[in-house]
Amino acid sequence: MADFVPTPQASTPTAAELVRIEAAGLEKLATRLEGPMRDTFARAVERIVEAVRTRRRTIVTGVGKSGLIARKIAATLVSTGTPAQFLHPSDALHGDLGVVTAGDVVLALSYSGETEELLRLIPVLPRLGATLISITGCTTSTLASASAHVLDVAIDREACSHQLAPTASTTAMLALGDALAMEVSARLDFKPRDFADLHPGGQLGKRLVTVRKLMHTGAEMPSVPPTATMPQIIHEMSAKRLGVTLVHTHDRLLGILSDGDLRRLLERNGPHAFHKTAGEIVNHNPRTIPPETLAIDALILMEQRKITSLVVTEEGPHGPTAVGVVHLHDLWEVAPEAPASESTEITEFAEVQEGGDPSTTSDDGEQEPEFPGIPDDEPGHEDEPGDDGRL
C-alpha cells in the first residue's frame, strides 16, 4: 500500500509565505528605526557604551522564548566586545540579583511587557542604580512605562497560523538585539583583531590570527651582515630552514636573499659567485608586511607572488627594521584557504610596500637583484623544495 501523503489545506500558508510574514516584521522594524525610534535607539546605544567605558555590564533578561532570544543577544554582545550576562528573572528573584551593580544596564525582553517575573524586578532596579531598557511589542505596558528607554518591536502578525507561538516577534527581537550589539561595537571601535582575541578557537579565530603570532623572531630569524661571505650566507639559510636570509645592520634592514637568488647567481657567475658578499648581491626591495597583517592576507600575497617567505618589518628611527620572517608553511596551519575574492586590498598594499619594478621579478616571485658583472639575459628558475619541503 502506498504511503499516505497528506494534502495541505488551501488556507495553510506555505513556507515561503511564513518567511515573508517574518520579513515584513523586520521591514516594519527597520522603518521604525529610521523614523520614530531612531533617537530612542541612539540613546540606548549610548547608555550601553557608557556602561562599557565605566567598566559596567549589560544584564540581559527574559522568560520563555524571549529568554532564549535574550541569551543570544547577551552572547552576541560579549563576542563583539561588550561585557554582558544573561540573568533569568526567576534566578534574580532568588538571590542572583546581586550580579547587578550601580551603573549596569538591564536589557529586559517581553513582547507583552507584562511578564510577571520581570515586573517583580522593576522596583528593585532603581535602588541598585541600574538603568532599565526594554525591548517590547507594547509601548504602553507596565515594563515600558518603567523603562528609561523603550525599543518597540511590535509586528502585525506572527508566522504561526493560530497567532500563538512567538515567531515573527522573536525574530524582530533578535534582529534588534543584533543591531544594538553592532552599533555598540562600532562606537567602541571594535576591530577584527579584537574579535580574534575573543575567538581564539575554531575557524573564526584562525582567520583572524595576525602574522605577529606566527613569525620567526630572535634566534629563529635568519640574518647576516652585509659583509657575510657566500659560505656564511648558505650556512645561515640552511640552519634556519626558511629559504631566505635577511641582510641588515643592527638597526636597519638592507634587504633579503633567497636561495633562488643564490642558484641564479651560481648559474650565471659560476665559481666567481663565491667571492661575493651579502651586501653586493642583496635584493634591496623585498616585499614586506607589518606584524599586524592578518595571516590570511599574508597567505594571499604569497600565493599571488609565488613566494614562500615574507619579511615582517616595523618602522625604526633609521628606516624599516626587521622584526621577523613568516613562512608559507606557518600560514597554512591557520589559514589553509585563501579566497581570491579577498585578494585585492592586500595586493595593493604589498605593491606599495615593496616599491620595486614588477618587470624585474623572477619566476619565484622574488625581485631579481642586479648582480654586478652578471648578464641578465637568462631567465630565472622556479625554486624547488628541499628535503623538508621548504626552500
Coordinates of C-alpha atoms in Angstrom, one line a residue:
M1 CA 0.0 0.0 0.0
A2 CA 1.4 3.4 -1.0
D3 CA 2.3 5.8 1.8
F4 CA -0.3 8.4 2.5
V5 CA 0.8 11.9 1.9
P6 CA -1.5 14.5 3.4
T7 CA -2.5 17.3 1.2
P8 CA -2.1 20.8 2.8
Q9 CA -5.2 22.7 3.3
A10 CA -5.7 25.6 0.8
S11 CA -5.7 28.1 3.7
T12 CA -2.4 26.8 5.2
P13 CA 0.4 29.3 4.4
T14 CA 3.4 28.0 2.5
A15 CA 6.9 28.0 4.0
A16 CA 7.7 31.0 1.7
E17 CA 4.7 32.9 2.9
L18 CA 5.7 32.3 6.5
V19 CA 9.1 33.6 5.9
R20 CA 7.6 36.7 4.2
I21 CA 5.5 37.3 7.3
E22 CA 8.7 37.4 9.4
A23 CA 10.4 39.6 6.7
A24 CA 7.5 42.0 6.9
G25 CA 8.0 42.3 10.6
L26 CA 11.7 43.1 10.1
E27 CA 10.9 45.7 7.4
K28 CA 8.5 47.4 9.8
L29 CA 11.2 47.4 12.5
A30 CA 13.7 48.9 10.0
T31 CA 11.2 51.6 9.1
R32 CA 10.7 52.4 12.8
L33 CA 14.5 52.6 13.3
E34 CA 14.8 55.1 10.5
G35 CA 12.0 57.2 11.9
P36 CA 10.2 57.4 15.2
M37 CA 12.5 55.1 17.1
R38 CA 15.8 56.4 15.8
D39 CA 16.6 58.8 18.7
T40 CA 15.5 56.3 21.3
F41 CA 17.7 53.6 19.8
A42 CA 20.7 56.0 19.7
R43 CA 20.2 56.9 23.4
A44 CA 20.0 53.2 24.3
V45 CA 23.3 52.6 22.4
E46 CA 24.9 55.5 24.1
R47 CA 23.9 54.2 27.5
I48 CA 25.3 50.8 26.9
V49 CA 28.5 52.4 25.5
E50 CA 28.7 54.5 28.7
A51 CA 28.4 51.3 30.8
V52 CA 31.3 49.6 28.9
R53 CA 33.5 52.7 29.3
T54 CA 32.9 52.8 33.0
R55 CA 33.6 49.1 33.4
R56 CA 29.9 48.1 33.9
R57 CA 27.9 45.4 32.2
T58 CA 24.7 44.9 30.3
I59 CA 22.5 42.3 32.0
V60 CA 20.0 40.8 29.5
T61 CA 16.9 39.1 30.9
G62 CA 13.7 37.5 29.7
V63 CA 11.4 34.5 30.1
G64 CA 10.4 31.7 27.8
K65 CA 11.1 32.3 24.1
S66 CA 12.1 35.9 24.9
G67 CA 14.5 34.5 27.4
L68 CA 16.1 32.4 24.6
I69 CA 16.5 35.5 22.5
A70 CA 17.9 37.3 25.5
R71 CA 20.6 34.6 25.8
K72 CA 21.6 35.0 22.2
I73 CA 21.7 38.8 22.5
A74 CA 24.0 38.5 25.6
A75 CA 26.3 36.1 23.7
T76 CA 26.5 38.5 20.7
L77 CA 27.3 41.5 22.9
V78 CA 30.1 39.5 24.6
S79 CA 31.6 38.3 21.4
T80 CA 31.7 41.8 20.0
G81 CA 33.4 43.4 22.9
T82 CA 30.6 44.4 25.2
P83 CA 30.6 42.9 28.7
A84 CA 27.2 41.2 29.1
Q85 CA 25.5 38.5 31.0
F86 CA 22.1 36.7 30.8
L87 CA 20.2 36.6 34.0
H88 CA 16.9 34.6 34.3
P89 CA 14.3 36.7 36.2
S90 CA 13.4 33.7 38.5
D91 CA 17.1 33.3 39.5
A92 CA 17.3 37.1 40.0
L93 CA 14.3 36.9 42.4
H94 CA 16.0 34.3 44.4
G95 CA 19.4 35.8 45.1
D96 CA 21.2 36.2 41.8
L97 CA 20.1 39.9 41.5
G98 CA 23.4 40.5 43.3
V99 CA 25.2 40.4 40.0
V100 CA 23.6 43.8 39.1
T101 CA 25.6 46.7 40.3
A102 CA 25.3 50.5 40.1
G103 CA 25.9 51.7 36.6
D104 CA 24.8 48.5 34.9
V105 CA 22.3 48.3 32.1
V106 CA 19.4 45.9 32.4
L107 CA 18.0 45.0 29.0
A108 CA 14.6 43.3 29.5
L109 CA 12.7 41.4 26.8
S110 CA 9.0 40.9 26.9
Y111 CA 6.7 41.2 23.9
S112 CA 3.6 41.8 26.1
G113 CA 5.5 43.9 28.6
E114 CA 3.5 42.3 31.3
T115 CA 5.7 39.2 32.2
E116 CA 5.1 38.7 35.9
E117 CA 8.7 37.7 36.8
L118 CA 10.1 40.8 35.0
L119 CA 7.6 43.1 36.6
R120 CA 8.7 42.0 40.1
L121 CA 12.2 43.2 39.3
I122 CA 11.1 46.7 38.4
P123 CA 11.0 48.2 41.9
V124 CA 14.4 46.8 42.8
L125 CA 16.5 48.1 39.8
P126 CA 16.4 51.8 40.7
R127 CA 17.6 51.0 44.2
L128 CA 20.6 49.1 42.7
G129 CA 21.4 52.1 40.4
A130 CA 20.8 50.2 37.2
T131 CA 19.3 51.6 34.0
L132 CA 16.3 49.6 32.5
I133 CA 16.0 49.4 28.7
S134 CA 13.1 47.3 27.4
I135 CA 12.5 45.5 24.2
T136 CA 8.8 45.1 23.9
G137 CA 5.9 45.0 21.5
C138 CA 3.6 47.1 23.7
T139 CA 4.9 50.6 24.4
T140 CA 2.1 51.3 26.9
S141 CA 2.8 48.2 29.0
T142 CA 4.0 48.2 32.6
L143 CA 7.5 47.3 31.6
A144 CA 7.7 50.0 29.0
S145 CA 6.4 52.6 31.5
A146 CA 9.1 51.8 34.0
S147 CA 11.9 51.8 31.4
A148 CA 14.4 54.6 30.7
H149 CA 14.4 53.7 27.0
V150 CA 11.8 51.6 25.2
L151 CA 12.6 49.8 22.0
D152 CA 9.4 48.9 20.1
V153 CA 9.4 45.5 18.2
A154 CA 5.6 45.4 17.5
I155 CA 4.7 43.3 14.5
D156 CA 1.4 43.0 12.6
R157 CA 1.1 39.2 12.9
E158 CA 3.0 36.1 13.9
A159 CA 4.0 33.5 11.4
C160 CA 2.0 31.0 13.5
S161 CA -1.3 30.4 11.8
H162 CA -3.0 30.5 15.2
Q163 CA -1.2 33.6 16.3
L164 CA 0.0 31.8 19.4
A165 CA 3.7 30.7 19.0
P166 CA 6.2 33.6 19.1
T167 CA 7.8 33.6 15.7
A168 CA 7.9 37.0 13.9
S169 CA 8.0 38.8 17.2
T170 CA 11.1 36.9 18.4
T171 CA 12.7 37.3 15.1
A172 CA 12.2 41.1 15.4
M173 CA 13.7 41.0 19.0
L174 CA 16.7 39.1 17.7
A175 CA 17.3 41.5 14.9
L176 CA 17.0 44.5 17.2
G177 CA 19.4 42.9 19.6
D178 CA 21.9 42.3 16.8
A179 CA 21.5 45.9 15.7
L180 CA 22.2 47.1 19.3
A181 CA 25.3 44.9 19.5
M182 CA 26.7 46.0 16.2
E183 CA 26.1 49.7 16.9
V184 CA 27.7 49.5 20.3
S185 CA 30.6 47.6 18.8
A186 CA 31.1 50.2 16.2
R187 CA 31.0 53.0 18.8
L188 CA 33.7 51.2 20.8
D189 CA 35.8 50.9 17.7
F190 CA 35.9 47.1 18.0
K191 CA 38.3 45.7 15.4
P192 CA 38.7 42.3 13.7
R193 CA 41.8 41.7 15.7
D194 CA 39.8 42.3 18.9
F195 CA 37.4 39.7 17.7
A196 CA 40.3 37.3 17.1
D197 CA 41.4 37.8 20.7
L198 CA 37.9 36.8 21.9
H199 CA 37.6 33.8 19.5
P200 CA 41.0 32.0 19.6
G201 CA 39.5 28.7 18.7
G202 CA 37.8 27.5 15.6
Q203 CA 37.9 28.8 12.0
L204 CA 36.9 32.4 13.1
G205 CA 39.9 32.7 15.3
K206 CA 42.2 31.1 12.8
R207 CA 41.1 33.6 10.0
L208 CA 41.9 36.5 12.3
V209 CA 45.3 35.4 13.6
T210 CA 48.0 38.0 12.8
V211 CA 51.4 37.5 11.4
R212 CA 52.9 38.7 14.7
K213 CA 51.8 35.4 16.4
L214 CA 53.3 33.2 13.7
M215 CA 56.5 34.9 12.6
H216 CA 60.0 33.6 13.4
T217 CA 61.9 36.1 15.6
G218 CA 65.1 36.4 17.5
A219 CA 67.5 33.5 17.1
E220 CA 65.0 31.8 14.7
M221 CA 65.1 34.7 12.2
P222 CA 67.8 34.2 9.5
S223 CA 70.1 37.2 9.3
V224 CA 73.6 38.1 8.0
P225 CA 75.5 41.3 7.9
P226 CA 76.4 42.9 4.6
T227 CA 80.0 41.7 4.9
A228 CA 78.9 38.0 5.1
T229 CA 80.6 35.7 2.6
M230 CA 78.8 33.1 0.4
P231 CA 79.6 30.2 2.7
Q232 CA 78.2 32.2 5.7
I233 CA 75.1 33.1 3.7
I234 CA 74.5 29.4 2.8
H235 CA 75.1 28.3 6.3
E236 CA 72.6 30.7 7.8
M237 CA 69.9 29.7 5.2
S238 CA 70.5 26.0 5.9
A239 CA 70.5 26.4 9.7
K240 CA 67.2 28.5 9.8
R241 CA 65.4 26.5 7.1
L242 CA 63.2 29.3 5.8
G243 CA 64.7 29.6 2.3
V244 CA 65.8 33.2 2.9
T245 CA 68.1 35.3 5.0
L246 CA 67.8 38.9 5.8
V247 CA 70.7 41.3 5.3
H248 CA 70.8 44.1 7.8
T249 CA 72.9 46.1 10.1
H250 CA 72.0 46.2 13.8
D251 CA 69.3 48.8 13.3
R252 CA 68.4 48.8 9.6
L253 CA 67.1 46.3 7.1
L254 CA 69.2 46.4 3.9
G255 CA 67.3 43.7 2.0
I256 CA 66.9 40.0 1.6
L257 CA 68.4 37.0 -0.2
S258 CA 66.5 33.8 -1.2
D259 CA 68.0 30.5 -2.1
G260 CA 66.6 31.1 -5.6
D261 CA 68.7 34.2 -5.8
L262 CA 71.8 32.2 -4.9
R263 CA 71.1 29.5 -7.5
R264 CA 70.6 32.0 -10.2
L265 CA 73.8 33.7 -9.1
L266 CA 75.8 30.5 -9.3
E267 CA 74.3 29.6 -12.7
R268 CA 75.2 32.9 -14.1
N269 CA 78.6 33.5 -12.5
G270 CA 79.9 30.1 -11.7
P271 CA 82.8 29.9 -9.1
H272 CA 83.1 33.7 -9.1
A273 CA 79.9 33.8 -7.2
F274 CA 81.7 32.6 -4.0
H275 CA 83.7 35.8 -4.0
K276 CA 80.5 37.9 -3.5
T277 CA 79.4 39.3 -0.2
A278 CA 75.8 39.7 1.0
G279 CA 75.9 43.4 0.6
E280 CA 76.9 43.1 -3.1
I281 CA 74.1 40.8 -4.1
V282 CA 71.3 41.7 -1.7
N283 CA 67.8 42.4 -3.1
H284 CA 67.2 45.9 -1.7
N285 CA 63.4 45.9 -2.4
P286 CA 62.0 42.8 -0.6
R287 CA 58.3 42.5 -0.1
T288 CA 57.5 43.3 3.5
I289 CA 54.4 43.4 5.7
P290 CA 53.7 44.8 9.2
P291 CA 53.3 42.4 12.1
E292 CA 49.5 43.2 12.5
T293 CA 48.8 41.8 9.0
L294 CA 46.2 39.0 9.1
A295 CA 47.6 35.6 8.3
I296 CA 45.0 35.1 5.6
D297 CA 46.2 38.3 3.9
A298 CA 49.8 37.3 4.0
L299 CA 48.9 33.9 2.5
I300 CA 47.0 35.6 -0.3
L301 CA 50.1 37.7 -1.1
M302 CA 52.4 34.7 -1.1
E303 CA 50.2 32.7 -3.4
Q304 CA 49.8 35.6 -5.8
R305 CA 53.5 36.4 -5.9
K306 CA 54.6 32.7 -5.8
I307 CA 57.0 33.3 -2.8
T308 CA 57.4 31.3 0.3
S309 CA 58.6 33.9 2.9
L310 CA 57.8 37.5 3.8
V311 CA 59.8 39.9 5.9
V312 CA 57.9 41.4 8.8
T313 CA 59.0 45.0 9.5
E314 CA 58.3 47.9 11.8
E315 CA 59.4 51.5 11.2
G316 CA 62.5 52.4 13.1
P317 CA 64.4 55.6 13.6
H318 CA 66.7 54.8 10.6
G319 CA 64.2 53.2 8.4
P320 CA 62.4 49.8 8.3
T321 CA 63.6 47.3 10.9
A322 CA 63.0 43.6 10.5
V323 CA 61.2 42.0 13.4
G324 CA 60.6 38.6 12.0
V325 CA 60.1 36.3 9.0
V326 CA 56.9 34.4 8.2
H327 CA 57.0 31.3 6.0
L328 CA 54.2 29.9 3.8
H329 CA 54.0 26.7 5.9
D330 CA 53.4 28.8 9.1
L331 CA 50.3 30.3 7.4
W332 CA 48.9 27.1 6.0
E333 CA 48.5 25.9 9.6
V334 CA 46.0 28.6 10.4
A335 CA 44.7 29.8 7.0
P336 CA 44.5 26.8 4.7
E337 CA 42.4 28.6 2.2
A338 CA 43.0 32.0 0.6
P339 CA 39.8 33.1 -1.3
A340 CA 40.6 35.0 -4.4
S341 CA 37.8 37.5 -3.6
E342 CA 39.8 38.8 -0.6
S343 CA 43.0 39.5 -2.5
T344 CA 42.6 43.0 -3.9
E345 CA 43.3 45.0 -0.8
I346 CA 46.4 43.1 0.2
T347 CA 47.8 43.1 -3.3
E348 CA 47.6 46.9 -3.5
F349 CA 49.1 47.1 0.0
A350 CA 52.0 44.9 -1.0
E351 CA 52.8 46.8 -4.2
V352 CA 53.1 50.0 -2.1
Q353 CA 55.3 48.2 0.4
E354 CA 57.7 46.6 -2.0
G355 CA 58.4 49.7 -4.1
G356 CA 60.0 47.7 -6.8
D357 CA 59.6 47.3 -10.5
P358 CA 57.3 44.4 -11.2
S359 CA 59.0 43.8 -14.5
T360 CA 62.2 42.7 -12.7
T361 CA 60.6 39.9 -10.7
S362 CA 61.7 36.3 -11.3
D363 CA 59.6 33.2 -11.7
D364 CA 59.7 32.5 -7.9
G365 CA 58.3 35.9 -7.2
E366 CA 61.4 37.5 -5.7
Q367 CA 62.7 40.6 -7.3
E368 CA 65.7 40.0 -9.4
P369 CA 68.9 41.5 -7.9
E370 CA 71.1 43.4 -10.3
F371 CA 74.3 41.5 -9.7
P372 CA 77.5 43.4 -10.8
G373 CA 79.1 42.0 -13.9
I374 CA 76.5 39.2 -14.4
P375 CA 74.5 39.1 -17.6
D376 CA 70.7 39.3 -17.0
D377 CA 69.5 37.8 -20.3
E378 CA 69.0 34.4 -18.8
P379 CA 65.5 33.6 -17.4
G380 CA 65.1 32.9 -13.7
H381 CA 64.1 29.4 -12.5
E382 CA 61.4 28.3 -10.1
D383 CA 62.5 27.4 -6.7
E384 CA 62.4 23.7 -5.9
P385 CA 61.6 22.5 -2.4
G386 CA 64.2 20.8 -0.4
D387 CA 64.0 17.6 1.5
D388 CA 62.0 19.2 4.3
G389 CA 59.5 20.7 1.8
R390 CA 60.8 24.2 2.4
L391 CA 63.0 26.2 0.1

